[in-house]
């Protein structure tokens, strides 16, 4: 493989190269570390890079292979979103509050991928505490979209999406509370899946909104996502919401032989709200073209209704902040992270610490959350939002009696220019209209590259389509995406330079 081929190779291809002895895990890690160093001044995808740890892990992977103990992910370089604790490394959540916080233990997902033999290169940038859609709220500076440097990468897992899209790592972890895996995947032309709530343990993953947060993989193909998810998923008693679900091989449907009509019998539900006003024309066109492709592969499409999905954004912006205001109360200058240098008494210390440590978006959400939980407003806002959340989940249940999966655009637009949304948070919130429903219902959902603006000419931006399915339908979603990716090359395109 040439140097550029190597950079944009998938996990599956790299695993084959490692197995064939074309390169060692150490050579691969060194090549990626050099690419990260070269791109970091422009893209800023990483908050921390760990060359020493990476080389040590790569040597261990090579040694395991020499002993005949290599698995599918042995020696594969990866990066973790900077809200997963990785022992001995900083875990900042891209916040000044945790600027110098060093994780004392590994998150469950970090341990799982370590045990699978992956090589951790570093921690990726995100919106502060995962609150945002553009990675512009990171304390460590903005992150650029490799397809168009003055566009946002999306968020909150923006650094992860950039790292995969720019060939810095073949795969990365992200977290998704309202779309943070799927939306940056869509904006950067990569594949990402948010699994069923409870599939990946949240132990050691810094909480934003605990009833919505889920970890998931982002990679260059659905097959690679399946490989990573297989390693990441599994019951963990340390997270009370971790499901006692048996371990699955998420690649099992992909591994079945390809037939002429591999999607024969699959019913794709199309909610009209996903194709209505407010969706950019190139996005609609790309998703329609993808549907034509999926029909050619044997799938049929049926109309379905999600009558309450229009309430998902307001419901999310009551429940998410409510949970965040509680989760983030531990950042008080006593237990973790930043503490104000000067203060008069304890209360003043709390106030100054939090005023200095948190950015505007985080403060906005803590204020809203505290308000909706306060006496007199709890019933009107928090309780009401919980009831509507249930209605949205029931809409999905009803829809899945008529179809196997639901399809639409991941986001109504392509990546906006840097700075364009920062003055208008409400507009930014509304862009999550298609992704939030899956978090509220707890169902799995993924974003798959399906086209570009201006037909992929230089300067054009990626478009993603979203597949949503019933609980535990990950293997099916990944297989549908895989069959689509075998018939198309959108996921293989690479940004220039
Ligand atoms: N963009 C959404 C928000 O700002 C989703 C974030 C997320 O999924 N972490 O809340």
CSV table of C-alpha atoms and ligand atoms in Angstrom, one decimal:
chain,number,residue,atom,x,y,z
A,1,UNK,CA,0.0,0.0,0.0
A,2,UNK,CA,1.2,3.5,-0.8
A,3,UNK,CA,1.4,6.1,2.0
A,4,UNK,CA,-1.9,7.8,1.0
A,5,UNK,CA,-3.7,4.4,0.6
A,6,UNK,CA,-2.5,3.5,4.0
A,7,UNK,CA,-3.9,6.7,5.5
A,8,UNK,CA,-7.4,6.2,4.1
A,9,UNK,CA,-7.4,2.4,4.6
A,10,UNK,CA,-10.2,0.9,6.6
A,11,UNK,CA,-9.8,-1.1,9.8
A,12,UNK,CA,-10.5,-4.3,7.8
A,13,UNK,CA,-7.8,-3.4,5.2
A,14,UNK,CA,-5.3,-2.4,7.9
A,15,UNK,CA,-5.9,-5.7,9.8
A,16,UNK,CA,-5.2,-7.6,6.6
A,17,UNK,CA,-2.0,-5.6,6.1
A,18,UNK,CA,-0.9,-6.3,9.6
A,19,UNK,CA,-1.8,-10.0,9.3
A,20,UNK,CA,0.2,-10.3,6.0
A,21,UNK,CA,3.2,-8.6,7.6
A,22,UNK,CA,3.1,-5.7,5.1
A,23,UNK,CA,3.8,-3.4,8.1
A,24,UNK,CA,4.0,-3.7,11.8
A,25,UNK,CA,1.6,-2.1,14.4
A,26,UNK,CA,4.6,0.1,15.4
A,27,UNK,CA,5.2,1.3,11.9
A,28,UNK,CA,1.5,2.0,11.5
A,29,UNK,CA,1.3,3.9,14.8
A,30,UNK,CA,4.4,6.0,13.8
A,31,UNK,CA,2.9,6.8,10.4
A,32,UNK,CA,-0.4,8.0,12.0
A,33,UNK,CA,1.4,9.9,14.8
A,34,UNK,CA,3.3,11.8,12.1
A,35,UNK,CA,0.1,12.5,10.2
A,36,UNK,CA,-1.5,13.8,13.4
A,37,UNK,CA,1.4,16.1,14.1
A,38,UNK,CA,1.4,17.4,10.5
A,39,UNK,CA,-2.4,18.2,10.4
A,40,UNK,CA,-2.9,19.3,14.0
A,41,UNK,CA,-2.0,23.0,13.5
A,42,UNK,CA,-4.7,23.3,10.8
A,43,UNK,CA,-7.4,20.7,11.8
A,44,UNK,CA,-6.9,20.7,15.6
A,45,UNK,CA,-8.7,17.3,15.9
A,46,UNK,CA,-6.9,16.2,19.0
A,47,UNK,CA,-6.8,17.6,22.6
A,48,UNK,CA,-4.0,15.2,23.6
A,49,UNK,CA,-1.7,12.9,21.7
A,50,UNK,CA,0.1,10.1,23.5
A,51,UNK,CA,3.1,9.0,21.4
A,52,UNK,CA,4.8,7.0,24.1
A,53,UNK,CA,1.7,5.1,25.2
A,54,UNK,CA,0.8,4.5,21.5
A,55,UNK,CA,4.2,3.1,20.7
A,56,UNK,CA,4.2,0.8,23.8
A,57,UNK,CA,0.7,-0.5,22.9
A,58,UNK,CA,1.8,-1.0,19.3
A,59,UNK,CA,4.9,-3.0,20.4
A,60,UNK,CA,2.6,-5.1,22.6
A,61,UNK,CA,0.3,-5.7,19.7
A,62,UNK,CA,3.2,-6.8,17.5
A,63,UNK,CA,4.4,-9.1,20.2
A,64,UNK,CA,0.9,-10.6,20.6
A,65,UNK,CA,0.8,-11.2,16.8
A,66,UNK,CA,4.2,-12.9,16.9
A,67,UNK,CA,2.8,-15.3,19.5
A,68,UNK,CA,-0.2,-16.0,17.3
A,69,UNK,CA,-2.5,-14.2,19.6
A,70,UNK,CA,-3.8,-11.4,17.3
A,71,UNK,CA,-7.5,-10.7,16.9
A,72,UNK,CA,-9.4,-8.6,14.4
A,73,UNK,CA,-8.4,-5.3,16.0
A,74,UNK,CA,-4.9,-6.1,17.2
A,75,UNK,CA,-2.6,-3.2,16.3
A,76,UNK,CA,-5.3,-0.9,14.9
A,77,UNK,CA,-4.8,2.7,15.8
A,78,UNK,CA,-7.8,4.5,17.3
A,79,UNK,CA,-8.7,7.7,19.2
A,80,UNK,CA,-11.1,8.3,22.0
A,81,UNK,CA,-13.4,11.3,22.4
A,82,UNK,CA,-12.1,13.3,25.3
A,83,UNK,CA,-14.9,12.3,27.6
A,84,UNK,CA,-13.8,8.7,27.9
A,85,UNK,CA,-11.4,8.3,30.8
A,86,UNK,CA,-8.2,6.7,29.8
A,87,UNK,CA,-5.9,6.0,32.8
A,88,UNK,CA,-3.0,8.4,33.0
A,89,UNK,CA,-4.2,10.6,30.2
A,90,UNK,CA,-6.0,13.9,30.5
A,91,UNK,CA,-9.8,13.8,30.2
A,92,UNK,CA,-10.8,17.3,29.6
A,93,UNK,CA,-14.3,17.2,28.0
A,94,UNK,CA,-12.8,20.1,26.0
A,95,UNK,CA,-13.5,22.3,29.1
A,96,UNK,CA,-11.3,24.7,31.1
A,97,UNK,CA,-12.9,23.0,34.1
A,98,UNK,CA,-11.0,19.8,33.4
A,99,UNK,CA,-8.0,21.2,31.6
A,100,UNK,CA,-5.5,19.5,33.9
A,101,UNK,CA,-7.6,16.5,35.0
A,102,UNK,CA,-5.8,13.2,34.6
A,103,UNK,CA,-8.1,10.1,34.5
A,104,UNK,CA,-7.4,7.7,37.4
A,105,UNK,CA,-8.9,4.7,35.6
A,106,UNK,CA,-10.2,3.5,32.2
A,107,UNK,CA,-13.7,3.8,31.0
A,108,UNK,CA,-15.4,0.4,30.3
A,109,UNK,CA,-15.3,1.2,26.5
A,110,UNK,CA,-11.6,2.1,26.8
A,111,UNK,CA,-10.8,-1.2,28.6
A,112,UNK,CA,-12.8,-3.2,26.1
A,113,UNK,CA,-11.0,-1.7,23.1
A,114,UNK,CA,-7.6,-2.0,24.8
A,115,UNK,CA,-8.3,-5.7,25.5
A,116,UNK,CA,-9.1,-6.1,21.8
A,117,UNK,CA,-5.6,-5.0,21.0
A,118,UNK,CA,-6.2,-1.5,19.6
A,119,UNK,CA,-3.5,1.2,19.9
A,120,UNK,CA,-4.8,4.4,21.5
A,121,UNK,CA,-3.1,7.4,19.8
A,122,UNK,CA,-4.9,10.2,21.6
A,123,UNK,CA,-8.0,12.0,22.7
A,124,UNK,CA,-10.2,14.0,20.3
A,125,UNK,CA,-11.7,17.4,20.6
A,126,UNK,CA,-15.4,17.9,21.3
A,127,UNK,CA,-17.9,20.6,22.2
A,128,UNK,CA,-17.5,21.4,25.8
A,129,UNK,CA,-19.1,18.6,27.9
A,130,UNK,CA,-20.6,17.4,24.6
A,131,UNK,CA,-23.0,20.3,24.4
A,132,UNK,CA,-23.1,21.6,20.9
A,133,UNK,CA,-23.2,20.8,17.2
A,134,UNK,CA,-20.1,22.2,15.8
A,135,UNK,CA,-17.1,21.6,18.2
A,136,UNK,CA,-16.8,25.4,18.3
A,137,UNK,CA,-17.4,25.4,22.1
A,138,UNK,CA,-14.2,23.5,22.8
A,139,UNK,CA,-11.9,25.4,25.2
A,140,UNK,CA,-9.0,24.2,23.1
A,141,UNK,CA,-10.0,26.1,20.0
A,142,UNK,CA,-12.0,25.4,16.9
A,143,UNK,CA,-11.7,22.2,14.8
A,144,UNK,CA,-11.9,22.4,11.0
A,145,UNK,CA,-13.7,20.2,8.6
A,146,UNK,CA,-11.1,18.6,6.3
A,147,UNK,CA,-13.5,18.8,3.3
A,148,UNK,CA,-13.7,22.6,3.6
A,149,UNK,CA,-11.5,24.3,6.1
A,150,UNK,CA,-13.9,27.2,6.8
A,151,UNK,CA,-16.7,24.8,7.6
A,152,UNK,CA,-17.5,23.3,11.0
A,153,UNK,CA,-16.9,19.5,11.5
A,154,UNK,CA,-20.2,19.2,13.4
A,155,UNK,CA,-20.4,18.1,17.0
A,156,UNK,CA,-20.1,17.3,19.6
A,157,UNK,CA,-17.8,14.4,18.5
A,158,UNK,CA,-16.3,16.7,15.9
A,159,UNK,CA,-12.6,15.9,16.6
A,160,UNK,CA,-13.4,12.1,16.2
A,161,UNK,CA,-15.1,12.7,12.8
A,162,UNK,CA,-12.3,14.8,11.6
A,163,UNK,CA,-9.7,12.3,12.7
A,164,UNK,CA,-11.4,9.5,10.7
A,165,UNK,CA,-12.2,11.7,7.7
A,166,UNK,CA,-8.7,13.1,7.4
A,167,UNK,CA,-7.1,9.6,7.7
A,168,UNK,CA,-5.5,10.2,11.1
A,169,UNK,CA,-7.1,7.1,12.6
A,170,UNK,CA,-9.3,4.5,10.8
A,171,UNK,CA,-11.8,4.5,13.6
A,172,UNK,CA,-12.7,6.4,16.8
A,173,UNK,CA,-15.1,6.4,19.6
A,174,UNK,CA,-17.8,9.1,20.0
A,175,UNK,CA,-20.8,9.7,22.3
A,176,UNK,CA,-24.3,10.6,21.2
A,177,UNK,CA,-26.8,12.3,23.5
A,178,UNK,CA,-28.9,14.0,20.7
A,179,UNK,CA,-26.9,13.2,17.6
A,180,UNK,CA,-23.3,13.8,18.5
A,181,UNK,CA,-22.0,10.7,16.6
A,182,UNK,CA,-24.3,10.9,13.7
A,183,UNK,CA,-24.3,14.6,12.9
A,184,UNK,CA,-20.5,15.1,12.7
A,185,UNK,CA,-20.3,11.7,10.8
A,186,UNK,CA,-22.7,13.3,8.3
A,187,UNK,CA,-20.8,16.6,8.0
A,188,UNK,CA,-17.4,14.8,7.6
A,189,UNK,CA,-18.4,11.9,5.3
A,190,UNK,CA,-17.8,9.1,7.8
A,191,UNK,CA,-20.0,6.3,9.1
A,192,UNK,CA,-21.1,6.3,12.8
A,193,UNK,CA,-23.6,4.4,14.9
A,194,UNK,CA,-25.3,5.2,18.1
A,195,UNK,CA,-26.4,1.8,19.5
A,196,UNK,CA,-29.5,1.0,21.6
A,197,UNK,CA,-29.3,2.8,24.9
A,198,UNK,CA,-27.6,0.5,27.4
A,199,UNK,CA,-25.6,-1.5,24.9
A,200,UNK,CA,-22.3,0.2,25.7
A,201,UNK,CA,-21.5,0.8,29.4
A,202,UNK,CA,-21.3,4.5,30.4
A,203,UNK,CA,-18.8,3.6,33.2
A,204,UNK,CA,-16.0,6.1,33.0
A,205,UNK,CA,-17.7,8.2,30.3
A,206,UNK,CA,-18.2,11.7,31.7
A,207,UNK,CA,-22.0,12.3,31.9
A,208,UNK,CA,-23.9,15.0,30.1
A,209,UNK,CA,-27.5,13.6,30.2
A,210,UNK,CA,-27.4,10.1,31.6
A,211,UNK,CA,-30.7,8.8,30.2
A,212,UNK,CA,-29.7,9.8,26.7
A,213,UNK,CA,-25.9,9.4,26.5
A,214,UNK,CA,-24.6,6.4,24.5
A,215,UNK,CA,-21.1,5.6,23.3
A,216,UNK,CA,-20.5,4.3,19.8
A,217,UNK,CA,-17.9,3.9,17.0
A,218,UNK,CA,-17.2,6.2,14.0
A,219,UNK,CA,-15.2,4.7,11.1
A,220,UNK,CA,-14.7,4.7,7.3
A,221,UNK,CA,-17.3,1.9,6.7
A,222,UNK,CA,-20.2,0.1,8.3
A,223,UNK,CA,-18.2,-3.1,8.5
A,224,UNK,CA,-15.5,-1.3,10.6
A,225,UNK,CA,-18.2,0.1,12.9
A,226,UNK,CA,-19.5,-3.4,13.3
A,227,UNK,CA,-16.0,-4.6,14.3
A,228,UNK,CA,-15.6,-1.9,16.9
A,229,UNK,CA,-19.1,-2.1,18.3
A,230,UNK,CA,-18.6,-5.9,18.8
A,231,UNK,CA,-15.6,-5.1,21.0
A,232,UNK,CA,-17.2,-2.1,22.8
A,233,UNK,CA,-20.6,-3.6,23.7
A,234,UNK,CA,-21.5,-5.9,26.6
A,235,UNK,CA,-22.9,-5.9,30.0
A,236,UNK,CA,-21.1,-4.0,32.8
A,237,UNK,CA,-22.4,-4.2,36.4
A,238,UNK,CA,-20.7,-0.8,37.1
A,239,UNK,CA,-23.3,1.0,35.0
A,240,UNK,CA,-26.8,0.5,36.4
A,241,UNK,CA,-28.3,1.2,33.0
A,242,UNK,CA,-26.1,-1.3,31.2
A,243,UNK,CA,-28.3,-4.0,29.6
A,244,UNK,CA,-27.9,-7.6,30.6
A,245,UNK,CA,-27.9,-8.4,26.8
A,246,UNK,CA,-25.8,-11.3,25.6
A,247,UNK,CA,-22.7,-10.4,23.6
A,248,UNK,CA,-23.3,-10.1,19.9
A,249,UNK,CA,-21.2,-10.3,16.7
A,250,UNK,CA,-22.4,-7.2,14.9
A,251,UNK,CA,-20.7,-8.3,11.7
A,252,UNK,CA,-22.7,-11.5,11.5
A,253,UNK,CA,-25.2,-10.3,8.8
A,254,UNK,CA,-22.4,-8.6,6.9
A,255,UNK,CA,-20.5,-11.9,6.8
A,256,UNK,CA,-23.3,-13.6,4.9
A,257,UNK,CA,-22.6,-14.1,1.2
A,258,UNK,CA,-23.6,-11.3,-1.1
A,259,UNK,CA,-26.6,-12.1,-3.3
A,260,UNK,CA,-28.1,-10.2,-6.3
A,261,UNK,CA,-30.8,-8.7,-4.0
A,262,UNK,CA,-29.2,-8.6,-0.6
A,263,UNK,CA,-31.9,-6.3,0.8
A,264,UNK,CA,-34.8,-8.4,-0.5
A,265,UNK,CA,-37.7,-8.3,2.1
A,266,UNK,CA,-36.4,-5.2,3.9
A,267,UNK,CA,-39.1,-2.6,4.4
A,268,UNK,CA,-37.7,1.0,4.7
A,269,UNK,CA,-40.1,3.4,6.4
A,270,UNK,CA,-40.1,7.0,5.2
A,271,UNK,CA,-41.7,9.5,7.6
A,272,UNK,CA,-42.8,12.5,5.6
A,273,UNK,CA,-41.5,14.9,8.3
A,274,UNK,CA,-37.9,13.7,7.3
A,275,UNK,CA,-38.5,15.0,3.8
A,276,UNK,CA,-40.4,18.2,4.4
A,277,UNK,CA,-39.7,21.9,4.3
A,278,UNK,CA,-36.5,23.0,5.8
A,279,UNK,CA,-34.3,20.2,4.3
A,280,UNK,CA,-31.8,21.6,1.9
A,281,UNK,CA,-32.4,20.5,-1.7
A,282,UNK,CA,-29.0,18.8,-2.2
A,283,UNK,CA,-29.6,16.8,0.9
A,284,UNK,CA,-33.1,15.6,-0.3
A,285,UNK,CA,-31.6,14.8,-3.7
A,286,UNK,CA,-28.8,12.7,-2.2
A,287,UNK,CA,-31.2,10.8,0.1
A,288,UNK,CA,-33.6,10.2,-2.8
A,289,UNK,CA,-30.8,8.8,-4.9
A,290,UNK,CA,-29.7,6.5,-2.0
A,291,UNK,CA,-33.3,5.2,-1.8
A,292,UNK,CA,-33.2,4.4,-5.6
A,293,UNK,CA,-30.0,2.4,-4.9
A,294,UNK,CA,-31.5,0.6,-1.9
A,295,UNK,CA,-34.6,-0.3,-3.9
A,296,UNK,CA,-32.3,-1.8,-6.6
A,297,UNK,CA,-30.8,-3.9,-3.9
A,298,UNK,CA,-34.2,-5.3,-3.1
A,299,UNK,CA,-35.6,-3.1,-0.4
A,300,UNK,CA,-39.1,-1.7,-0.5
A,301,UNK,CA,-40.2,1.6,0.9
A,302,UNK,CA,-43.4,2.4,2.8
A,303,UNK,CA,-44.7,5.6,4.3
A,304,UNK,CA,-44.8,5.7,8.1
A,305,UNK,CA,-45.8,8.4,10.6
A,306,UNK,CA,-43.9,9.9,13.5
A,307,UNK,CA,-46.6,12.4,14.6
A,308,UNK,CA,-44.8,13.7,17.7
A,309,UNK,CA,-41.3,14.0,16.4
A,310,UNK,CA,-41.7,17.7,16.0
A,311,UNK,CA,-41.6,18.0,19.8
A,312,UNK,CA,-38.3,16.2,20.1
A,313,UNK,CA,-36.1,19.3,20.1
A,314,UNK,CA,-38.1,21.1,22.9
A,315,UNK,CA,-38.4,17.9,24.9
A,316,UNK,CA,-34.7,17.3,24.6
A,317,UNK,CA,-33.8,20.8,25.6
A,318,UNK,CA,-35.8,20.4,28.8
A,319,UNK,CA,-34.6,16.9,29.8
A,320,UNK,CA,-31.0,17.2,28.6
A,321,UNK,CA,-30.3,20.4,30.6
A,322,UNK,CA,-32.2,19.0,33.6
A,323,UNK,CA,-29.9,16.0,33.7
A,324,UNK,CA,-26.9,18.1,32.9
A,325,UNK,CA,-27.5,20.6,35.7
A,326,UNK,CA,-27.5,17.7,38.1
A,327,UNK,CA,-24.5,15.8,36.6
A,328,UNK,CA,-22.3,18.9,36.4
A,329,UNK,CA,-23.0,19.9,40.0
A,330,UNK,CA,-19.9,17.8,40.9
A,331,UNK,CA,-17.6,20.4,39.3
A,332,UNK,CA,-17.4,22.7,42.3
A,333,UNK,CA,-13.7,23.3,42.7
A,334,UNK,CA,-13.6,20.8,45.6
A,335,UNK,CA,-13.6,17.4,44.0
A,336,UNK,CA,-12.3,17.7,40.5
A,337,UNK,CA,-10.7,20.1,38.1
A,338,UNK,CA,-10.4,23.9,38.1
A,339,UNK,CA,-10.6,26.0,41.3
A,340,UNK,CA,-10.7,29.8,41.3
A,341,UNK,CA,-7.4,31.3,42.6
A,342,UNK,CA,-9.1,34.0,44.7
A,343,UNK,CA,-12.3,33.9,46.7
A,344,UNK,CA,-13.7,35.2,50.0
A,345,UNK,CA,-15.7,32.2,51.3
A,346,UNK,CA,-16.9,28.7,50.3
A,347,UNK,CA,-19.9,30.0,48.3
A,348,UNK,CA,-17.7,32.6,46.6
A,349,UNK,CA,-15.3,29.8,45.7
A,350,UNK,CA,-18.1,27.7,44.1
A,351,UNK,CA,-19.4,30.7,42.2
A,352,UNK,CA,-16.0,31.9,40.9
A,353,UNK,CA,-14.8,28.3,40.0
A,354,UNK,CA,-17.9,27.6,38.0
A,355,UNK,CA,-18.0,31.1,36.4
A,356,UNK,CA,-14.4,30.7,35.3
A,357,UNK,CA,-14.4,26.9,34.5
A,358,UNK,CA,-17.5,26.6,32.3
A,359,UNK,CA,-18.1,28.2,28.9
A,360,UNK,CA,-21.3,30.0,27.8
A,361,UNK,CA,-23.2,27.0,26.3
A,362,UNK,CA,-22.6,24.9,29.4
A,363,UNK,CA,-23.8,27.7,31.6
A,364,UNK,CA,-26.8,28.2,29.5
A,365,UNK,CA,-27.8,24.5,29.9
A,366,UNK,CA,-27.1,24.5,33.6
A,367,UNK,CA,-29.4,27.5,34.0
A,368,UNK,CA,-32.2,26.0,31.9
A,369,UNK,CA,-31.9,22.7,33.7
A,370,UNK,CA,-32.0,24.2,37.2
A,371,UNK,CA,-35.0,26.3,36.1
A,372,UNK,CA,-37.1,23.4,34.7
A,373,UNK,CA,-36.4,21.3,37.8
A,374,UNK,CA,-37.2,24.0,40.3
A,375,UNK,CA,-40.3,24.0,42.5
A,376,UNK,CA,-43.3,25.3,40.6
A,377,UNK,CA,-41.9,24.6,37.2
A,378,UNK,CA,-41.1,20.9,37.5
A,379,UNK,CA,-44.6,19.7,36.6
A,380,UNK,CA,-45.0,22.2,33.8
A,381,UNK,CA,-41.7,21.5,32.1
A,382,UNK,CA,-39.8,18.4,33.3
A,383,UNK,CA,-42.7,16.1,33.9
A,384,UNK,CA,-44.5,17.2,30.8
A,385,UNK,CA,-41.3,16.6,28.7
A,386,UNK,CA,-41.1,13.1,30.2
A,387,UNK,CA,-44.6,12.4,29.0
A,388,UNK,CA,-44.0,13.6,25.5
A,389,UNK,CA,-40.8,11.6,25.5
A,390,UNK,CA,-42.9,8.5,26.0
A,391,UNK,CA,-45.2,9.5,23.1
A,392,UNK,CA,-42.2,9.8,20.8
A,393,UNK,CA,-41.0,6.4,21.8
A,394,UNK,CA,-44.4,5.0,21.2
A,395,UNK,CA,-44.5,6.6,17.7
A,396,UNK,CA,-41.4,4.6,16.9
A,397,UNK,CA,-42.8,1.4,18.2
A,398,UNK,CA,-45.9,1.9,16.1
A,399,UNK,CA,-43.8,2.7,13.0
A,400,UNK,CA,-41.7,-0.4,13.4
A,401,UNK,CA,-44.8,-2.6,13.1
A,402,UNK,CA,-45.0,-1.4,9.5
A,403,UNK,CA,-41.3,-1.3,8.6
A,404,UNK,CA,-37.9,-2.8,9.5
A,405,UNK,CA,-35.9,0.5,9.5
A,406,UNK,CA,-36.6,4.2,9.1
A,407,UNK,CA,-34.6,6.3,6.7
A,408,UNK,CA,-34.1,10.0,6.1
A,409,UNK,CA,-31.4,12.6,6.1
A,410,UNK,CA,-29.2,12.7,9.2
A,411,UNK,CA,-29.2,16.5,9.3
A,412,UNK,CA,-31.3,18.9,7.2
A,413,UNK,CA,-28.2,20.7,6.0
A,414,UNK,CA,-24.5,20.1,5.2
A,415,UNK,CA,-21.8,21.6,7.4
A,416,UNK,CA,-22.3,25.3,8.0
A,417,UNK,CA,-19.4,27.8,7.9
A,418,UNK,CA,-17.4,28.4,11.1
A,419,UNK,CA,-19.1,31.0,13.3
A,420,UNK,CA,-22.4,31.0,11.4
A,421,UNK,CA,-24.4,29.4,14.2
A,422,UNK,CA,-22.7,30.7,17.3
A,423,UNK,CA,-24.9,33.8,17.7
A,424,UNK,CA,-28.1,31.8,17.4
A,425,UNK,CA,-28.3,28.8,19.6
A,426,UNK,CA,-31.9,28.1,18.9
A,427,UNK,CA,-31.2,27.7,15.2
A,428,UNK,CA,-28.4,25.4,16.0
A,429,UNK,CA,-30.7,23.3,18.3
A,430,UNK,CA,-33.3,22.9,15.6
A,431,UNK,CA,-30.7,21.3,13.3
A,432,UNK,CA,-30.8,18.2,15.5
A,433,UNK,CA,-34.5,17.6,14.6
A,434,UNK,CA,-33.8,14.2,12.9
A,435,UNK,CA,-31.3,12.8,15.3
A,436,UNK,CA,-32.8,13.5,18.8
A,437,UNK,CA,-35.8,11.2,18.5
A,438,UNK,CA,-33.6,8.1,18.6
A,439,UNK,CA,-32.0,9.2,21.9
A,440,UNK,CA,-35.4,9.9,23.4
A,441,UNK,CA,-36.7,6.5,22.3
A,442,UNK,CA,-33.4,4.7,23.1
A,443,UNK,CA,-33.3,3.0,19.7
A,444,UNK,CA,-30.2,2.5,17.5
A,445,UNK,CA,-29.4,4.9,14.7
A,446,UNK,CA,-26.6,5.5,12.3
A,447,UNK,CA,-25.3,7.9,9.7
A,448,UNK,CA,-24.0,6.7,6.4
A,449,UNK,CA,-22.4,8.8,3.7
A,450,UNK,CA,-24.7,9.1,0.7
A,451,UNK,CA,-23.6,12.0,-1.5
A,452,UNK,CA,-22.0,15.4,-1.8
A,453,UNK,CA,-23.1,18.9,-2.6
A,454,UNK,CA,-22.3,19.9,-6.2
A,455,UNK,CA,-21.8,16.3,-7.1
A,456,UNK,CA,-18.5,15.9,-5.3
A,457,UNK,CA,-16.6,18.7,-7.1
A,458,UNK,CA,-13.7,20.4,-5.2
A,459,UNK,CA,-15.1,22.3,-2.2
A,460,UNK,CA,-18.3,20.3,-2.0
A,461,UNK,CA,-19.4,18.9,1.3
A,462,UNK,CA,-20.5,15.4,2.4
A,463,UNK,CA,-24.2,14.4,3.0
A,464,UNK,CA,-25.3,11.6,5.3
A,465,UNK,CA,-28.4,9.6,5.5
A,466,UNK,CA,-29.7,8.2,8.7
A,467,UNK,CA,-31.0,4.7,9.4
A,468,UNK,CA,-33.0,4.1,12.6
A,469,UNK,CA,-34.2,0.7,13.8
A,470,UNK,CA,-36.0,-1.1,16.6
A,471,UNK,CA,-34.1,-2.0,19.9
A,472,UNK,CA,-31.2,-4.3,19.2
A,473,UNK,CA,-31.3,-4.0,15.4
A,474,UNK,CA,-27.7,-2.9,15.2
A,475,UNK,CA,-26.6,-5.9,13.1
A,476,UNK,CA,-29.4,-5.2,10.6
A,477,UNK,CA,-28.7,-1.5,10.4
A,478,UNK,CA,-25.0,-2.2,9.9
A,479,UNK,CA,-25.7,-4.8,7.2
A,480,UNK,CA,-28.1,-2.5,5.3
A,481,UNK,CA,-25.4,0.2,5.4
A,482,UNK,CA,-22.7,-2.3,4.3
A,483,UNK,CA,-24.7,-3.5,1.3
A,484,UNK,CA,-25.3,0.1,0.3
A,485,UNK,CA,-21.5,0.8,0.7
A,486,UNK,CA,-20.7,-2.2,-1.5
A,487,UNK,CA,-22.8,-0.6,-4.2
A,488,UNK,CA,-21.6,3.0,-3.8
A,489,UNK,CA,-18.3,4.7,-3.2
A,490,UNK,CA,-19.4,7.8,-1.2
A,491,UNK,CA,-17.7,6.5,2.0
A,492,UNK,CA,-14.4,6.0,0.1
A,493,UNK,CA,-14.0,9.6,-1.1
A,494,UNK,CA,-11.2,11.5,0.6
A,495,UNK,CA,-10.7,15.2,1.2
A,496,UNK,CA,-7.9,16.9,-0.8
A,497,UNK,CA,-4.6,17.8,0.7
B,1,LIG,N1,-26.2,18.8,19.4
B,1,LIG,C1,-26.9,18.3,20.5
B,1,LIG,C2,-26.7,19.2,21.7
B,1,LIG,O1,-26.1,20.2,21.6
B,1,LIG,C3,-26.4,16.9,20.8
B,1,LIG,C4,-25.2,16.8,21.6
B,1,LIG,C5,-24.8,15.4,21.9
B,1,LIG,O2,-25.3,14.4,21.3
B,1,LIG,N2,-23.9,15.2,22.8
B,1,LIG,O3,-27.2,18.9,22.8
